[in-house]
mmCIF file of N, CA and C in Angstrom:
data_model
loop_
_atom_site.group_PDB
_atom_site.id
_atom_site.type_symbol
_atom_site.label_atom_id
_atom_site.label_comp_id
_atom_site.label_asym_id
_atom_site.label_seq_id
_atom_site.Cartn_x
_atom_site.Cartn_y
_atom_site.Cartn_z
ATOM 1 N N UNK A 1 0.750 -1.107 -0.225
ATOM 2 C CA UNK A 1 0.026 0.164 -0.029
ATOM 3 C C UNK A 1 1.325 1.167 0.455
ATOM 4 N N UNK A 2 0.497 2.087 -0.663
ATOM 5 C CA UNK A 2 1.417 3.314 -1.124
ATOM 6 C C UNK A 2 0.448 4.378 0.077
ATOM 7 N N UNK A 3 1.110 5.347 1.030
ATOM 8 C CA UNK A 3 0.866 6.329 1.803
ATOM 9 C C UNK A 3 0.871 7.596 1.595
ATOM 10 N N UNK A 4 0.541 8.357 1.500
ATOM 11 C CA UNK A 4 1.484 10.042 1.750
ATOM 12 C C UNK A 4 0.764 10.628 2.927
ATOM 13 N N UNK A 5 1.843 11.993 2.452
ATOM 14 C CA UNK A 5 1.444 13.155 4.181
ATOM 15 C C UNK A 5 1.924 14.029 3.309
ATOM 16 N N UNK A 6 1.706 15.333 3.086
ATOM 17 C CA UNK A 6 1.857 16.822 2.950
ATOM 18 C C UNK A 6 2.251 17.213 4.419
ATOM 19 N N UNK A 7 3.287 17.959 4.112
ATOM 20 C CA UNK A 7 3.952 19.145 5.226
ATOM 21 C C UNK A 7 4.160 20.323 4.083
ATOM 22 N N UNK A 8 4.153 21.585 4.965
ATOM 23 C CA UNK A 8 5.006 23.066 4.589
ATOM 24 C C UNK A 8 6.319 23.040 5.017
ATOM 25 N N UNK A 9 7.402 23.210 4.483
ATOM 26 C CA UNK A 9 8.457 23.506 4.758
ATOM 27 C C UNK A 9 8.353 25.386 5.841
ATOM 28 N N UNK A 10 9.073 24.887 7.069
ATOM 29 C CA UNK A 10 8.711 26.350 8.156
ATOM 30 C C UNK A 10 10.905 26.605 7.774
ATOM 31 N N UNK A 11 10.421 27.095 8.172
ATOM 32 C CA UNK A 11 11.742 28.096 8.344
ATOM 33 C C UNK A 11 12.556 27.632 9.278
ATOM 34 N N UNK A 12 12.365 26.971 10.335
ATOM 35 C CA UNK A 12 13.788 26.276 10.961
ATOM 36 C C UNK A 12 14.214 25.013 10.366
ATOM 37 N N UNK A 13 13.268 24.794 9.154
ATOM 38 C CA UNK A 13 14.300 23.707 7.754
ATOM 39 C C UNK A 13 15.149 23.931 7.036
ATOM 40 N N UNK A 14 15.418 25.534 6.981
ATOM 41 C CA UNK A 14 16.104 25.763 6.124
ATOM 42 C C UNK A 14 17.649 26.426 6.355
ATOM 43 N N UNK A 15 18.515 25.581 5.433
ATOM 44 C CA UNK A 15 19.824 26.051 5.874
ATOM 45 C C UNK A 15 20.696 26.867 5.611
ATOM 46 N N UNK A 16 21.979 27.464 5.050
ATOM 47 C CA UNK A 16 22.618 28.668 4.686
ATOM 48 C C UNK A 16 22.457 28.854 3.343
ATOM 49 N N UNK A 17 21.758 27.292 2.629
ATOM 50 C CA UNK A 17 22.142 27.859 1.085
ATOM 51 C C UNK A 17 20.647 28.229 1.358
ATOM 52 N N UNK A 18 19.360 28.499 1.652
ATOM 53 C CA UNK A 18 18.418 28.502 1.231
ATOM 54 C C UNK A 18 17.112 27.586 1.349
ATOM 55 N N UNK A 19 17.754 26.554 1.322
ATOM 56 C CA UNK A 19 17.129 25.454 1.204
ATOM 57 C C UNK A 19 16.771 24.413 1.994
ATOM 58 N N UNK A 20 15.771 23.467 1.826
ATOM 59 C CA UNK A 20 15.889 22.615 3.033
ATOM 60 C C UNK A 20 17.081 21.775 3.168
ATOM 61 N N UNK A 21 17.910 21.578 4.570
ATOM 62 C CA UNK A 21 19.026 21.135 5.052
ATOM 63 C C UNK A 21 18.362 19.391 4.835
ATOM 64 N N UNK A 22 19.892 18.852 4.495
ATOM 65 C CA UNK A 22 19.892 17.596 4.059
ATOM 66 C C UNK A 22 19.226 16.853 4.751
ATOM 67 N N UNK A 23 18.978 16.665 6.353
ATOM 68 C CA UNK A 23 19.337 15.582 7.390
ATOM 69 C C UNK A 23 17.321 16.191 7.348
ATOM 70 N N UNK A 24 16.889 17.067 6.880
ATOM 71 C CA UNK A 24 15.709 17.308 7.061
ATOM 72 C C UNK A 24 14.475 15.956 6.148
ATOM 73 N N UNK A 25 15.344 15.972 5.731
ATOM 74 C CA UNK A 25 14.427 15.117 4.663
ATOM 75 C C UNK A 25 14.333 13.655 4.923
ATOM 76 N N UNK A 26 15.450 12.883 6.446
ATOM 77 C CA UNK A 26 14.839 11.834 6.712
ATOM 78 C C UNK A 26 13.940 12.525 7.920
ATOM 79 N N UNK A 27 14.211 13.735 8.162
ATOM 80 C CA UNK A 27 12.893 13.532 9.552
ATOM 81 C C UNK A 27 11.319 13.544 8.778
ATOM 82 N N UNK A 28 11.195 14.046 7.151
ATOM 83 C CA UNK A 28 10.683 14.188 6.843
ATOM 84 C C UNK A 28 9.594 12.422 6.480
ATOM 85 N N UNK A 29 10.888 11.840 5.778
ATOM 86 C CA UNK A 29 10.750 10.362 5.629
ATOM 87 C C UNK A 29 10.114 9.414 7.225
ATOM 88 N N UNK A 30 10.918 9.380 8.057
ATOM 89 C CA UNK A 30 10.512 9.764 9.049
ATOM 90 C C UNK A 30 9.472 9.660 9.593
ATOM 91 N N UNK A 31 8.645 10.793 9.929
ATOM 92 C CA UNK A 31 6.999 11.070 9.796
ATOM 93 C C UNK A 31 6.050 9.990 8.793
ATOM 94 N N UNK A 32 6.465 10.541 7.738
ATOM 95 C CA UNK A 32 5.835 9.609 6.479
ATOM 96 C C UNK A 32 5.983 8.118 7.143
ATOM 97 N N UNK A 33 6.426 7.562 7.397
ATOM 98 C CA UNK A 33 6.722 5.922 7.834
ATOM 99 C C UNK A 33 5.895 5.903 8.843
ATOM 100 N N UNK A 34 5.998 6.991 10.009
ATOM 101 C CA UNK A 34 5.319 6.467 10.941
ATOM 102 C C UNK A 34 3.678 6.629 10.692
ATOM 103 N N UNK A 35 3.436 7.395 9.662
ATOM 104 C CA UNK A 35 2.293 7.341 9.383
ATOM 105 C C UNK A 35 1.428 5.994 8.318
ATOM 106 N N UNK A 36 2.832 5.454 7.564
ATOM 107 C CA UNK A 36 2.420 4.232 6.954
ATOM 108 C C UNK A 36 2.266 3.207 8.111
ATOM 109 N N UNK A 37 3.071 3.337 9.051
ATOM 110 C CA UNK A 37 2.131 2.414 10.312
ATOM 111 C C UNK A 37 1.114 2.242 10.476
ATOM 112 N N UNK A 38 0.584 3.358 11.309
ATOM 113 C CA UNK A 38 -0.481 3.503 11.324
ATOM 114 C C UNK A 38 -1.599 3.236 10.766
ATOM 115 N N UNK A 39 -1.315 3.444 9.507
ATOM 116 C CA UNK A 39 -2.570 3.012 8.350
ATOM 117 C C UNK A 39 -2.246 1.920 7.932
ATOM 118 N N UNK A 40 -1.440 0.872 8.743
ATOM 119 C CA UNK A 40 -1.352 -0.559 8.419
ATOM 120 C C UNK A 40 -1.889 -1.447 9.361
ATOM 121 N N UNK A 41 -2.380 -0.925 10.618
ATOM 122 C CA UNK A 41 -2.990 -0.716 11.687
ATOM 123 C C UNK A 41 -1.555 -1.378 12.875
ATOM 124 N N UNK A 42 -0.701 -0.571 12.210
ATOM 125 C CA UNK A 42 0.926 -1.243 13.173
ATOM 126 C C UNK A 42 1.103 0.155 14.039
ATOM 127 N N UNK A 43 0.379 0.595 14.817
ATOM 128 C CA UNK A 43 0.904 2.105 15.593
ATOM 129 C C UNK A 43 2.211 1.100 16.406
ATOM 130 N N UNK A 44 3.186 1.746 16.674
ATOM 131 C CA UNK A 44 3.473 1.622 17.887
ATOM 132 C C UNK A 44 3.726 0.303 19.159
ATOM 133 N N UNK A 45 2.409 0.695 19.594
ATOM 134 C CA UNK A 45 1.501 -0.032 20.791
ATOM 135 C C UNK A 45 1.284 -1.726 20.541
ATOM 136 N N UNK A 46 1.405 -1.869 19.076
ATOM 137 C CA UNK A 46 0.628 -3.687 18.056
ATOM 138 C C UNK A 46 1.996 -3.886 18.538
ATOM 139 N N UNK A 47 3.629 -3.463 17.902
ATOM 140 C CA UNK A 47 4.818 -3.525 17.831
ATOM 141 C C UNK A 47 5.046 -4.420 19.348
ATOM 142 N N UNK A 48 5.047 -3.213 20.086
ATOM 143 C CA UNK A 48 5.110 -3.541 21.973
ATOM 144 C C UNK A 48 4.010 -4.825 21.910
ATOM 145 N N UNK A 49 3.016 -4.731 22.175
ATOM 146 C CA UNK A 49 2.654 -6.013 22.429
ATOM 147 C C UNK A 49 2.821 -7.516 21.725
ATOM 148 N N UNK A 50 3.591 -7.162 20.667
ATOM 149 C CA UNK A 50 4.527 -8.727 20.100
ATOM 150 C C UNK A 50 5.920 -8.614 20.545
ATOM 151 N N UNK A 51 6.025 -7.838 21.428
ATOM 152 C CA UNK A 51 7.339 -7.706 22.440
ATOM 153 C C UNK A 51 8.278 -7.903 20.557
ATOM 154 N N UNK A 52 8.556 -7.061 19.361
ATOM 155 C CA UNK A 52 9.131 -6.464 18.335
ATOM 156 C C UNK A 52 9.165 -5.220 18.315
ATOM 157 N N UNK A 53 9.882 -4.936 17.902
ATOM 158 C CA UNK A 53 11.412 -3.312 17.514
ATOM 159 C C UNK A 53 11.200 -3.356 16.097
ATOM 160 N N UNK A 54 11.154 -1.864 15.605
ATOM 161 C CA UNK A 54 11.564 -1.959 13.881
ATOM 162 C C UNK A 54 13.107 -1.072 14.383
ATOM 163 N N UNK A 55 14.196 -1.257 13.559
ATOM 164 C CA UNK A 55 15.491 -0.952 13.452
ATOM 165 C C UNK A 55 15.899 -0.958 12.484
ATOM 166 N N UNK A 56 16.111 0.968 12.127
ATOM 167 C CA UNK A 56 16.259 0.881 10.621
ATOM 168 C C UNK A 56 17.750 1.089 10.937
ATOM 169 N N UNK A 57 18.449 0.267 9.618
ATOM 170 C CA UNK A 57 19.431 -0.146 9.187
ATOM 171 C C UNK A 57 20.546 0.373 7.834
ATOM 172 N N UNK A 58 19.653 1.045 7.273
ATOM 173 C CA UNK A 58 20.095 1.351 6.219
ATOM 174 C C UNK A 58 19.437 2.216 5.216
ATOM 175 N N UNK A 59 19.721 3.445 4.892
ATOM 176 C CA UNK A 59 19.014 4.690 4.074
ATOM 177 C C UNK A 59 19.653 4.900 3.190
ATOM 178 N N UNK A 60 18.895 5.087 1.606
ATOM 179 C CA UNK A 60 20.106 5.102 0.614
ATOM 180 C C UNK A 60 19.063 6.241 0.220
ATOM 181 N N UNK A 61 19.656 7.550 -0.241
ATOM 182 C CA UNK A 61 19.131 8.464 -0.253
ATOM 183 C C UNK A 61 19.437 9.262 -1.521
ATOM 184 N N UNK A 62 18.445 9.744 -2.368
ATOM 185 C CA UNK A 62 19.065 10.572 -3.569
ATOM 186 C C UNK A 62 18.258 11.952 -2.924
ATOM 187 N N UNK A 63 19.494 13.027 -3.218
ATOM 188 C CA UNK A 63 18.887 14.136 -3.237
ATOM 189 C C UNK A 63 18.166 14.717 -4.911
ATOM 190 N N UNK A 64 17.372 15.553 -5.128
ATOM 191 C CA UNK A 64 17.049 15.459 -6.931
ATOM 192 C C UNK A 64 16.795 16.562 -6.998
ATOM 193 N N UNK A 65 16.615 17.624 -6.205
ATOM 194 C CA UNK A 65 15.911 18.969 -6.743
ATOM 195 C C UNK A 65 15.518 19.992 -5.009
ATOM 196 N N UNK A 66 16.091 21.104 -5.056
ATOM 197 C CA UNK A 66 15.781 21.514 -3.556
ATOM 198 C C UNK A 66 14.455 22.103 -3.237
ATOM 199 N N UNK A 67 13.880 21.886 -1.862
ATOM 200 C CA UNK A 67 12.510 22.630 -1.561
ATOM 201 C C UNK A 67 13.351 23.791 -0.741
ATOM 202 N N UNK A 68 11.964 24.811 -0.575
ATOM 203 C CA UNK A 68 12.540 25.486 -0.059
ATOM 204 C C UNK A 68 11.366 26.467 0.950
ATOM 205 N N UNK A 69 11.486 27.507 1.595
ATOM 206 C CA UNK A 69 10.822 27.452 3.033
ATOM 207 C C UNK A 69 9.213 28.127 2.127
ATOM 208 N N UNK A 70 8.073 27.811 2.552
ATOM 209 C CA UNK A 70 6.544 27.470 2.631
ATOM 210 C C UNK A 70 6.139 26.691 1.360
ATOM 211 N N UNK A 71 7.032 26.384 1.306
ATOM 212 C CA UNK A 71 6.932 24.924 -0.500
ATOM 213 C C UNK A 71 5.700 23.942 1.069
ATOM 214 N N UNK A 72 5.214 23.028 -0.234
ATOM 215 C CA UNK A 72 4.589 21.925 0.189
ATOM 216 C C UNK A 72 4.719 21.014 -0.496
ATOM 217 N N UNK A 73 5.174 19.825 0.374
ATOM 218 C CA UNK A 73 5.647 18.802 -0.073
ATOM 219 C C UNK A 73 5.268 17.524 0.052
ATOM 220 N N UNK A 74 4.721 16.534 -0.721
ATOM 221 C CA UNK A 74 4.051 15.096 -0.532
ATOM 222 C C UNK A 74 5.006 14.051 -0.144
ATOM 223 N N UNK A 75 5.144 13.448 0.883
ATOM 224 C CA UNK A 75 5.786 11.980 0.835
ATOM 225 C C UNK A 75 4.868 11.148 1.027
ATOM 226 N N UNK A 76 5.821 10.285 0.131
ATOM 227 C CA UNK A 76 4.882 8.796 -0.504
ATOM 228 C C UNK A 76 5.940 7.681 0.462
ATOM 229 N N UNK A 77 4.652 6.737 1.386
ATOM 230 C CA UNK A 77 5.657 5.928 1.158
ATOM 231 C C UNK A 77 4.670 4.453 0.728
ATOM 232 N N UNK A 78 5.981 3.692 0.984
ATOM 233 C CA UNK A 78 5.264 2.440 -0.027
ATOM 234 C C UNK A 78 6.179 0.771 0.201
ATOM 235 N N UNK A 79 5.636 -0.474 0.345
ATOM 236 C CA UNK A 79 5.736 -1.586 0.787
ATOM 237 C C UNK A 79 7.004 -1.865 -0.436
ATOM 238 N N UNK A 80 7.847 -2.473 -0.515
ATOM 239 C CA UNK A 80 8.959 -2.805 -1.486
ATOM 240 C C UNK A 80 8.922 -4.153 -1.783
ATOM 241 N N UNK A 81 10.021 -4.572 -0.550
ATOM 242 C CA UNK A 81 10.453 -5.959 -0.649
ATOM 243 C C UNK A 81 10.163 -6.630 1.122
ATOM 244 N N UNK A 82 10.606 -7.747 1.034
ATOM 245 C CA UNK A 82 10.789 -8.125 2.362
ATOM 246 C C UNK A 82 11.110 -9.241 2.090
ATOM 247 N N UNK A 83 12.734 -9.609 3.246
ATOM 248 C CA UNK A 83 13.283 -10.770 3.363
ATOM 249 C C UNK A 83 13.177 -11.310 4.750
ATOM 250 N N UNK A 84 13.460 -12.316 5.450
ATOM 251 C CA UNK A 84 12.831 -12.840 6.149
ATOM 252 C C UNK A 84 12.967 -12.032 7.779
ATOM 253 N N UNK A 85 14.369 -11.071 8.347
ATOM 254 C CA UNK A 85 13.511 -10.157 9.049
ATOM 255 C C UNK A 85 13.608 -8.683 8.758
ATOM 256 N N UNK A 86 14.032 -8.757 7.488
ATOM 257 C CA UNK A 86 14.493 -7.113 7.074
ATOM 258 C C UNK A 86 13.242 -6.972 5.570
ATOM 259 N N UNK A 87 12.770 -5.705 5.688
ATOM 260 C CA UNK A 87 12.055 -5.182 4.433
ATOM 261 C C UNK A 87 12.377 -3.785 4.429
ATOM 262 N N UNK A 88 11.933 -3.542 3.602
ATOM 263 C CA UNK A 88 12.342 -1.999 2.514
ATOM 264 C C UNK A 88 10.938 -1.241 2.672
ATOM 265 N N UNK A 89 11.185 0.052 2.776
ATOM 266 C CA UNK A 89 10.103 0.622 2.564
ATOM 267 C C UNK A 89 10.563 2.009 1.752
ATOM 268 N N UNK A 90 9.607 2.216 0.616
ATOM 269 C CA UNK A 90 10.494 3.263 -0.240
ATOM 270 C C UNK A 90 9.639 4.299 -0.203
ATOM 271 N N UNK A 91 10.354 5.336 0.166
ATOM 272 C CA UNK A 91 10.297 7.297 0.260
ATOM 273 C C UNK A 91 10.102 7.703 -1.564
ATOM 274 N N UNK A 92 9.161 8.945 -1.362
ATOM 275 C CA UNK A 92 9.630 9.717 -2.720
ATOM 276 C C UNK A 92 8.985 11.177 -2.104
ATOM 277 N N UNK A 93 9.807 12.124 -2.115
ATOM 278 C CA UNK A 93 9.347 13.525 -1.663
ATOM 279 C C UNK A 93 9.322 14.510 -2.992
ATOM 280 N N UNK A 94 8.118 14.677 -3.364
ATOM 281 C CA UNK A 94 7.604 15.320 -4.475
ATOM 282 C C UNK A 94 6.920 16.825 -3.682
ATOM 283 N N UNK A 95 7.254 18.125 -4.721
ATOM 284 C CA UNK A 95 6.585 18.979 -4.450
ATOM 285 C C UNK A 95 5.438 19.518 -5.070
ATOM 286 N N UNK A 96 4.375 21.012 -4.853
ATOM 287 C CA UNK A 96 3.342 21.177 -5.875
ATOM 288 C C UNK A 96 3.482 20.884 -6.467
ATOM 289 N N UNK A 97 4.324 20.791 -7.835
ATOM 290 C CA UNK A 97 4.371 20.548 -9.446
ATOM 291 C C UNK A 97 5.280 19.011 -9.438
ATOM 292 N N UNK A 98 4.565 18.329 -8.090
ATOM 293 C CA UNK A 98 5.181 16.487 -8.759
ATOM 294 C C UNK A 98 6.414 16.431 -9.254
ATOM 295 N N UNK A 99 7.337 17.366 -9.101
ATOM 296 C CA UNK A 99 8.582 17.037 -9.281
ATOM 297 C C UNK A 99 9.494 16.614 -8.287
ATOM 298 N N UNK A 100 10.055 15.445 -8.407
ATOM 299 C CA UNK A 100 11.098 14.325 -7.503
ATOM 300 C C UNK A 100 11.834 15.215 -6.658
ATOM 301 N N UNK A 101 11.894 15.610 -5.523
ATOM 302 C CA UNK A 101 12.758 16.480 -4.920
ATOM 303 C C UNK A 101 13.680 15.504 -4.322
ATOM 304 N N UNK A 102 13.267 14.608 -3.752
ATOM 305 C CA UNK A 102 14.096 12.959 -3.292
ATOM 306 C C UNK A 102 13.376 12.324 -2.685
ATOM 307 N N UNK A 103 14.275 10.783 -3.008
ATOM 308 C CA UNK A 103 13.679 9.105 -2.722
ATOM 309 C C UNK A 103 14.855 8.598 -2.183
ATOM 310 N N UNK A 104 14.294 7.556 -0.859
ATOM 311 C CA UNK A 104 14.583 7.046 -0.335
ATOM 312 C C UNK A 104 14.553 5.216 -0.179
ATOM 313 N N UNK A 105 15.156 4.520 0.020
ATOM 314 C CA UNK A 105 15.259 3.259 0.257
ATOM 315 C C UNK A 105 15.001 2.901 1.430
ATOM 316 N N UNK A 106 14.141 2.238 2.658
ATOM 317 C CA UNK A 106 14.824 2.703 3.600
ATOM 318 C C UNK A 106 14.590 1.453 4.231
ATOM 319 N N UNK A 107 15.700 0.111 5.001
ATOM 320 C CA UNK A 107 15.653 -1.036 4.973
ATOM 321 C C UNK A 107 16.091 -0.661 6.401
ATOM 322 N N UNK A 108 14.813 -1.956 7.220
ATOM 323 C CA UNK A 108 14.421 -1.627 8.494
ATOM 324 C C UNK A 108 14.627 -3.341 8.664
ATOM 325 N N UNK A 109 14.843 -3.677 10.092
ATOM 326 C CA UNK A 109 15.390 -5.080 10.647
ATOM 327 C C UNK A 109 14.075 -4.900 11.910
ATOM 328 N N UNK A 110 13.286 -6.405 11.866
ATOM 329 C CA UNK A 110 12.721 -6.744 12.982
ATOM 330 C C UNK A 110 13.902 -7.249 14.468
ATOM 331 N N UNK A 111 13.313 -6.730 15.338
ATOM 332 C CA UNK A 111 14.691 -6.979 17.005
ATOM 333 C C UNK A 111 12.869 -7.690 18.186
ATOM 334 N N UNK A 112 13.198 -8.538 18.277
ATOM 335 C CA UNK A 112 12.953 -8.856 19.454
ATOM 336 C C UNK A 112 13.153 -7.983 20.566
ATOM 337 N N UNK A 113 12.221 -7.749 21.417
ATOM 338 C CA UNK A 113 12.592 -6.332 22.217
ATOM 339 C C UNK A 113 13.119 -6.420 23.683
ATOM 340 N N UNK A 114 13.172 -7.851 23.935
ATOM 341 C CA UNK A 114 14.089 -7.983 25.504
ATOM 342 C C UNK A 114 15.120 -8.766 24.969
ATOM 343 N N UNK A 115 15.676 -9.739 23.831
ATOM 344 C CA UNK A 115 16.654 -9.596 23.984
ATOM 345 C C UNK A 115 17.613 -8.982 22.613
ATOM 346 N N UNK A 116 16.737 -8.074 22.213
ATOM 347 C CA UNK A 116 17.904 -7.134 20.964
ATOM 348 C C UNK A 116 18.243 -7.692 20.236
ATOM 349 N N UNK A 117 17.527 -8.646 19.355
ATOM 350 C CA UNK A 117 18.042 -9.231 18.341
ATOM 351 C C UNK A 117 17.379 -9.732 17.135
ATOM 352 N N UNK A 118 17.451 -10.136 16.084
ATOM 353 C CA UNK A 118 16.638 -9.974 15.227
ATOM 354 C C UNK A 118 15.874 -10.894 15.458
ATOM 355 N N UNK A 119 14.534 -11.034 14.804
ATOM 356 C CA UNK A 119 13.358 -11.992 14.557
ATOM 357 C C UNK A 119 12.745 -12.009 13.222
ATOM 358 N N UNK A 120 12.029 -12.964 13.032
ATOM 359 C CA UNK A 120 11.213 -12.681 11.884
ATOM 360 C C UNK A 120 10.032 -11.683 12.135
ATOM 361 N N UNK A 121 10.056 -10.878 10.388
ATOM 362 C CA UNK A 121 8.970 -10.016 10.560
ATOM 363 C C UNK A 121 7.917 -10.560 10.680
ATOM 364 N N UNK A 122 7.105 -10.194 11.968
ATOM 365 C CA UNK A 122 5.572 -10.716 12.010
ATOM 366 C C UNK A 122 4.888 -10.942 10.937
ATOM 367 N N UNK A 123 3.972 -11.558 10.691
ATOM 368 C CA UNK A 123 2.727 -11.609 9.815
ATOM 369 C C UNK A 123 2.067 -10.965 9.935
ATOM 370 N N UNK A 124 1.594 -9.920 11.002
ATOM 371 C CA UNK A 124 0.755 -8.257 10.570
ATOM 372 C C UNK A 124 1.581 -7.854 10.101
ATOM 373 N N UNK A 125 2.552 -7.562 10.242
ATOM 374 C CA UNK A 125 3.825 -6.542 9.247
ATOM 375 C C UNK A 125 3.934 -6.838 7.555
ATOM 376 N N UNK A 126 4.183 -8.479 7.285
ATOM 377 C CA UNK A 126 4.558 -9.735 6.150
ATOM 378 C C UNK A 126 3.126 -9.020 5.160
ATOM 379 N N UNK A 127 2.138 -8.891 5.704
ATOM 380 C CA UNK A 127 0.861 -8.899 5.023
ATOM 381 C C UNK A 127 0.615 -7.469 3.889
ATOM 382 N N UNK A 128 1.668 -6.380 4.706
ATOM 383 C CA UNK A 128 1.511 -5.524 3.951
ATOM 384 C C UNK A 128 2.410 -5.290 2.432
ATOM 385 N N UNK A 129 3.442 -6.507 2.256
ATOM 386 C CA UNK A 129 3.965 -6.642 0.918
ATOM 387 C C UNK A 129 3.957 -7.704 0.531
ATOM 388 N N UNK A 130 2.438 -7.919 0.197
ATOM 389 C CA UNK A 130 2.237 -9.168 -0.340
ATOM 390 C C UNK A 130 1.183 -8.650 -1.308
#
């Protein structure tokens, strides 16, 4: 499933170059990822009840076009690949003209919260990849 959120670039997100600081794009993607989990009916408390946590282990991001203060950005998130204990969510950030601003593949691993070791992706999460 593909989900999206829309945000307005705030003054505190701008760097000395006058555009969005590169680290802010990761934050935007994190907000969109949280929204994706909620829309999948997998909020944090559901993971906690399963004794499962998710850990980001790799982010591959490409910056395509600058974004500036006041612009509206839409961040899209979708599931693209699942392994035994890992999975990948793809993010796209597009401006009001639908131009690609940034894109990233974010790899996460599911872990046992008590043992702090990787575990198989729970079936509730695996369904989002079928």
